[in-house]
PDB file of C-alpha atoms and ligand atoms in Angstrom:
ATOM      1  CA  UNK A 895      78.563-221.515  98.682  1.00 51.00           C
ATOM      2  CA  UNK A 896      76.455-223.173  95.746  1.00 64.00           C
ATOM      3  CA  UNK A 897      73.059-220.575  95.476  1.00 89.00           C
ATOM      4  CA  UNK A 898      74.650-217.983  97.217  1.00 92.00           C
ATOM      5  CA  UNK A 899      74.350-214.387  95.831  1.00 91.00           C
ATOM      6  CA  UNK A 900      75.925-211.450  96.685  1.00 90.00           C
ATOM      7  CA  UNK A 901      73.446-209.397  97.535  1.00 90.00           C
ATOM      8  CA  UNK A 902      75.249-205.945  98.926  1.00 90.00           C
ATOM      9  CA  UNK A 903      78.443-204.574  99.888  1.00 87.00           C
ATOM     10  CA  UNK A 904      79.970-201.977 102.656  1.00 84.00           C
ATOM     11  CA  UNK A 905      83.169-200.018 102.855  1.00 82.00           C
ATOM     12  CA  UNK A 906      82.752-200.356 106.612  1.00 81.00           C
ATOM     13  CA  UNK A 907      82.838-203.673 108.748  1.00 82.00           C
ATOM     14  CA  UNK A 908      80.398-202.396 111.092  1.00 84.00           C
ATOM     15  CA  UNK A 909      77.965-201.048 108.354  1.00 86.00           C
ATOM     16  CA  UNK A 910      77.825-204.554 107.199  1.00 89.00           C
ATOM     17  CA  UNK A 911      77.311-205.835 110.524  1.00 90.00           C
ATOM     18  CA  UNK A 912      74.110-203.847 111.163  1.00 90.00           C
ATOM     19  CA  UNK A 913      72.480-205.133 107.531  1.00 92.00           C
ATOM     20  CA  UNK A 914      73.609-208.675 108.739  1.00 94.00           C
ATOM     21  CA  UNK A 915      72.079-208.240 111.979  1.00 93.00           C
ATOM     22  CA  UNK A 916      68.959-206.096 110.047  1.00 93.00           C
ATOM     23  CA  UNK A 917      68.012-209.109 107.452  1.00 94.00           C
ATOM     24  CA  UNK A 918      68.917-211.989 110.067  1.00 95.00           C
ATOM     25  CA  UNK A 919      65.834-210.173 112.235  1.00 93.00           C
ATOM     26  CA  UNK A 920      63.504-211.342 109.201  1.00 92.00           C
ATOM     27  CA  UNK A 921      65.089-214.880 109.196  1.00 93.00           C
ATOM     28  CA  UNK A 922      66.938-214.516 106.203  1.00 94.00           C
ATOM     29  CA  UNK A 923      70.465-216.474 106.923  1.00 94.00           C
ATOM     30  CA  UNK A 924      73.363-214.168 106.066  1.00 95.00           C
ATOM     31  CA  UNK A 925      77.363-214.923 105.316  1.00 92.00           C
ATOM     32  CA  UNK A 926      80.065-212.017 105.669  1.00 89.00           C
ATOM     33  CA  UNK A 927      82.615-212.353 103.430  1.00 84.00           C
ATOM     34  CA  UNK A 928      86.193-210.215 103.255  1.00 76.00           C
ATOM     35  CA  UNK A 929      85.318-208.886 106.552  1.00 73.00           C
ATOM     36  CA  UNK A 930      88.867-210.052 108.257  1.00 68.00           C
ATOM     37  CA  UNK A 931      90.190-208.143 104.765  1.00 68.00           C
ATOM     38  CA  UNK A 932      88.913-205.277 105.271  1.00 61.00           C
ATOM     39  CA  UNK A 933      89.648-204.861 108.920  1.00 62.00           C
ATOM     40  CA  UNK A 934      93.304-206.007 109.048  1.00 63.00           C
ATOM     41  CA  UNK A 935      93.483-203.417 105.609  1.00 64.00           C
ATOM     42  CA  UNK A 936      91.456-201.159 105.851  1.00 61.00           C
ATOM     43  CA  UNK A 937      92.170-198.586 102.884  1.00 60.00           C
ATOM     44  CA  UNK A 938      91.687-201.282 100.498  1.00 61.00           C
ATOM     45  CA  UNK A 939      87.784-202.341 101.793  1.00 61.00           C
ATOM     46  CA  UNK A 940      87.251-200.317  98.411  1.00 59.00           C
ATOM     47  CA  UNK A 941      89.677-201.500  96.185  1.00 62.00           C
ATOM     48  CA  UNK A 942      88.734-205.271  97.189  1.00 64.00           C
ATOM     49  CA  UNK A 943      84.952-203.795  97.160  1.00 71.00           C
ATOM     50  CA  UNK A 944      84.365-204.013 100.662  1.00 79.00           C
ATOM     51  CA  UNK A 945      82.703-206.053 103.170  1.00 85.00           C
ATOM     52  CA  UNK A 946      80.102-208.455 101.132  1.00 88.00           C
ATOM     53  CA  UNK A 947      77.279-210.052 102.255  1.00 92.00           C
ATOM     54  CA  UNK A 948      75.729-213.208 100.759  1.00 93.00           C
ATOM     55  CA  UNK A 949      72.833-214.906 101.105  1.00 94.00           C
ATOM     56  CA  UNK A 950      70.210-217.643  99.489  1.00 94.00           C
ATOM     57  CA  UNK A 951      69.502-217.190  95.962  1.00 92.00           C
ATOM     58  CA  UNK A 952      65.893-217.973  96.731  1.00 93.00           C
ATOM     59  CA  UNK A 953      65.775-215.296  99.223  1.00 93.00           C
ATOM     60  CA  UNK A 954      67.128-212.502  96.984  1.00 91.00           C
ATOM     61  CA  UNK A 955      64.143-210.513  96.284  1.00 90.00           C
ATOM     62  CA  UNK A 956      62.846-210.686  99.877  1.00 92.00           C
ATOM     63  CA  UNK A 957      66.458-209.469 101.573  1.00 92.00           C
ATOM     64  CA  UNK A 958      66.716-206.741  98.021  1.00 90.00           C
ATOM     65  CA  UNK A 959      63.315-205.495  99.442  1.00 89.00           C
ATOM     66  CA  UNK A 960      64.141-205.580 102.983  1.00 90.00           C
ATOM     67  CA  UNK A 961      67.415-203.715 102.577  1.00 89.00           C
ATOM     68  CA  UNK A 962      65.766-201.112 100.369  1.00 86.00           C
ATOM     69  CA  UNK A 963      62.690-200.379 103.079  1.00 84.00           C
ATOM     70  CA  UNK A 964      65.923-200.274 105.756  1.00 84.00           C
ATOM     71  CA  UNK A 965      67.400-197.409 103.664  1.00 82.00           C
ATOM     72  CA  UNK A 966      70.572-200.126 103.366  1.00 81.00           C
ATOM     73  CA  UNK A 967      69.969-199.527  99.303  1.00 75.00           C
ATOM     74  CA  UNK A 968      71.052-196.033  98.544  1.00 63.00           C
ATOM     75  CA  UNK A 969      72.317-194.878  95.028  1.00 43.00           C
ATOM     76  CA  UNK A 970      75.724-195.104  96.292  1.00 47.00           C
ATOM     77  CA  UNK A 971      74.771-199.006  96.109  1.00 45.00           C
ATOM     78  CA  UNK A 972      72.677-199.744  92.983  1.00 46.00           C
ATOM     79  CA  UNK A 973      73.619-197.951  89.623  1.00 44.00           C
ATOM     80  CA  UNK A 974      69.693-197.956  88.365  1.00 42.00           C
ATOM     81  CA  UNK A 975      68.917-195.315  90.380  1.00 45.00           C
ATOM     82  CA  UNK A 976      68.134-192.088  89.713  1.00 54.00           C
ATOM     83  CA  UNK A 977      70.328-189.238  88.975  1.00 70.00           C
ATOM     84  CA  UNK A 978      70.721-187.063  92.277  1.00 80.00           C
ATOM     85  CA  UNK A 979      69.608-183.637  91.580  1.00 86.00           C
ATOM     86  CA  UNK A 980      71.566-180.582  92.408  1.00 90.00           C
ATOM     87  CA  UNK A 981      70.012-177.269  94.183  1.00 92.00           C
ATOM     88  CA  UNK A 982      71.292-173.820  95.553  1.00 92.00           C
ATOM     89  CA  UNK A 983      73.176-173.488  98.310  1.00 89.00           C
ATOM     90  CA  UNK A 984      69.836-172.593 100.641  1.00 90.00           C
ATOM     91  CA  UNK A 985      69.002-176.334 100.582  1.00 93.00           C
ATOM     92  CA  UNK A 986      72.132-177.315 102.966  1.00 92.00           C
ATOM     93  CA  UNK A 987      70.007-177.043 106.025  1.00 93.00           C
ATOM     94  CA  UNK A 988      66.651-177.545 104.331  1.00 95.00           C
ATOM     95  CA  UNK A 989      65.000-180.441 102.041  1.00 96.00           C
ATOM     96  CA  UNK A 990      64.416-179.194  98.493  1.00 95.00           C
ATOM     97  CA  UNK A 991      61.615-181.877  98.168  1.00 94.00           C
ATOM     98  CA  UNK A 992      59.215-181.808 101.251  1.00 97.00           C
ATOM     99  CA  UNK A 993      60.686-178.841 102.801  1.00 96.00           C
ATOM    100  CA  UNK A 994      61.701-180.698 106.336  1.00 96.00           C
ATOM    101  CA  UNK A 995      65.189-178.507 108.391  1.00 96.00           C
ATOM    102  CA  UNK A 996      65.802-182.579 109.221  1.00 95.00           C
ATOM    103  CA  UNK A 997      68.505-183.141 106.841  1.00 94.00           C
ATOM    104  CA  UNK A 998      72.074-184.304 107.389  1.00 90.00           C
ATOM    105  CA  UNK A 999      75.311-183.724 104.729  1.00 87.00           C
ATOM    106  CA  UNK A1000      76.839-187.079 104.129  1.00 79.00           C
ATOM    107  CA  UNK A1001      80.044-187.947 102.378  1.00 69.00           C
ATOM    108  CA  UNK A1002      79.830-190.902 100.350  1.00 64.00           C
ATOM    109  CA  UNK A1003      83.370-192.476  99.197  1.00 60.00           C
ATOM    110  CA  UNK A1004      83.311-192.508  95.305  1.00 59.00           C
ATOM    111  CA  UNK A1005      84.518-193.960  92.555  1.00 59.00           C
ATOM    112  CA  UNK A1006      87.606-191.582  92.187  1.00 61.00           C
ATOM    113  CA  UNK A1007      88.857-192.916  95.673  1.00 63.00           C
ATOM    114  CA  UNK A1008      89.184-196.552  94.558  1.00 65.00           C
ATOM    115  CA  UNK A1009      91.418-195.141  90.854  1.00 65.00           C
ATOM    116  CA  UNK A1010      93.395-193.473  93.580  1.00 65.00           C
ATOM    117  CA  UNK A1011      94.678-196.391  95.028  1.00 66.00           C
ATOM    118  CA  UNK A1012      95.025-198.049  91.924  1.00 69.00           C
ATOM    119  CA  UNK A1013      97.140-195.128  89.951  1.00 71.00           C
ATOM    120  CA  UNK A1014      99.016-193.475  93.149  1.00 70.00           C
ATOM    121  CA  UNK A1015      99.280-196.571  95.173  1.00 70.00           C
ATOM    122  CA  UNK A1016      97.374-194.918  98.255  1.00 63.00           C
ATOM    123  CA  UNK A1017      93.707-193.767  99.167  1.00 62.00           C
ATOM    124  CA  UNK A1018      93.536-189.891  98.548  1.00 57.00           C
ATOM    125  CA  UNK A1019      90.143-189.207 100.257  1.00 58.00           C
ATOM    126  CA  UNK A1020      88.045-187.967  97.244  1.00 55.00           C
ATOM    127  CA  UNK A1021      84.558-187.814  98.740  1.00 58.00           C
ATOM    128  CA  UNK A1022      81.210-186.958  97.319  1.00 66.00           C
ATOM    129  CA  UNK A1023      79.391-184.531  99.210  1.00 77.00           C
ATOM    130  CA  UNK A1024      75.323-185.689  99.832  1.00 85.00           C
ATOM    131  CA  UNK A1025      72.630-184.407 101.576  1.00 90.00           C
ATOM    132  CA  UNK A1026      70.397-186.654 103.374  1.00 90.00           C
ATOM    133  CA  UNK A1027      66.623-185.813 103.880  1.00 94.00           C
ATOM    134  CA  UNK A1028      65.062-187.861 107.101  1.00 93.00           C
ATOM    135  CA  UNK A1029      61.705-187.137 106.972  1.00 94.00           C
ATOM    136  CA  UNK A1030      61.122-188.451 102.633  1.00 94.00           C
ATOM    137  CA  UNK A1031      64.381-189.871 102.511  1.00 89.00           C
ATOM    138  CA  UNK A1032      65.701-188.057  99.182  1.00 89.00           C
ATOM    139  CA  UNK A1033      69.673-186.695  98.415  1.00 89.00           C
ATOM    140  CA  UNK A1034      70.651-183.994  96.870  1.00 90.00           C
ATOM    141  CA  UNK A1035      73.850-182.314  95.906  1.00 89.00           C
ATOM    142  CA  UNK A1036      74.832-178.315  96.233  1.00 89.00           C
ATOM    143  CA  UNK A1037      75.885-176.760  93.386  1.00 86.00           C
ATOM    144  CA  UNK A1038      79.602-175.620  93.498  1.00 76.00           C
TER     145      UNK A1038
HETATM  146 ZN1   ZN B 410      62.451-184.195 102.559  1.00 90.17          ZN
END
């Protein structure tokens, strides 16, 4: 594995698959690792931090930019990004930012679900609520 990187992970065996199959469309070689892990266990793809894909150090930036223009690359992946901003409750169905009704609530597994397993010894299915905006591609949360 000598300049291999590790250039994203997925919670999800077949959200990994799709990225492999996504950068392998640009010829950019791609190894799965932990994805026999994760399936055989599947409540721990978090604690063992998922499904990992590698590939050439030299061809880091190009698969980084590739995976960010395929929406792979969400802030649920990278910790630079920024903050996401919370609105009223009138923004579930429609986008705070450009206005569009195409928006979708996702629930994004946090952090608190992998200190779960660690301090109860079993997943407890904390989830992060996110809305999803198709048309400029921005998330938001609701206030509570
Ligand atoms: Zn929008």
């Amino acid at each position: 594995m000598d300049g291999w990187v590790e250039i994203i992970s997925f919670t999800y065996p077949h959200e990994a698959h799709l990225a492999k199959m996504f950068l392998e469309s640009s010829d950019i070689e791609v190894i799965m690792k932990d994805e026999l892990t994760v399936q055989v266990h599947n409540f721990l793809s978090n604690a063992i931090g998922g499904v990992k894909l590698f590939i050439e150090n030299s061809k880091k930036d190009e698969a980084l930019l590739l995976l960010k223009k395929g929406g792979y690359i969400e802030s649920s992946h990278t910790k630079d990004e920024a903050k996401i901003e919370e609105f009223e409750s009138e923004y579930e169905t429609l986008c705070p930012y450009c206005g569009s009704e195409n928006v979708q609530k996702k629930s994004v597994v946090g952090y608190a679900f992998v200190l779960s397993i660690i301090c109860l010894g079993f997943p407890f299915p904390f989830l992060k609520k996110v809305y999803h905006c198709y048309d400029c591609r921005k998330e938001w949360k609701i206030k509570q």
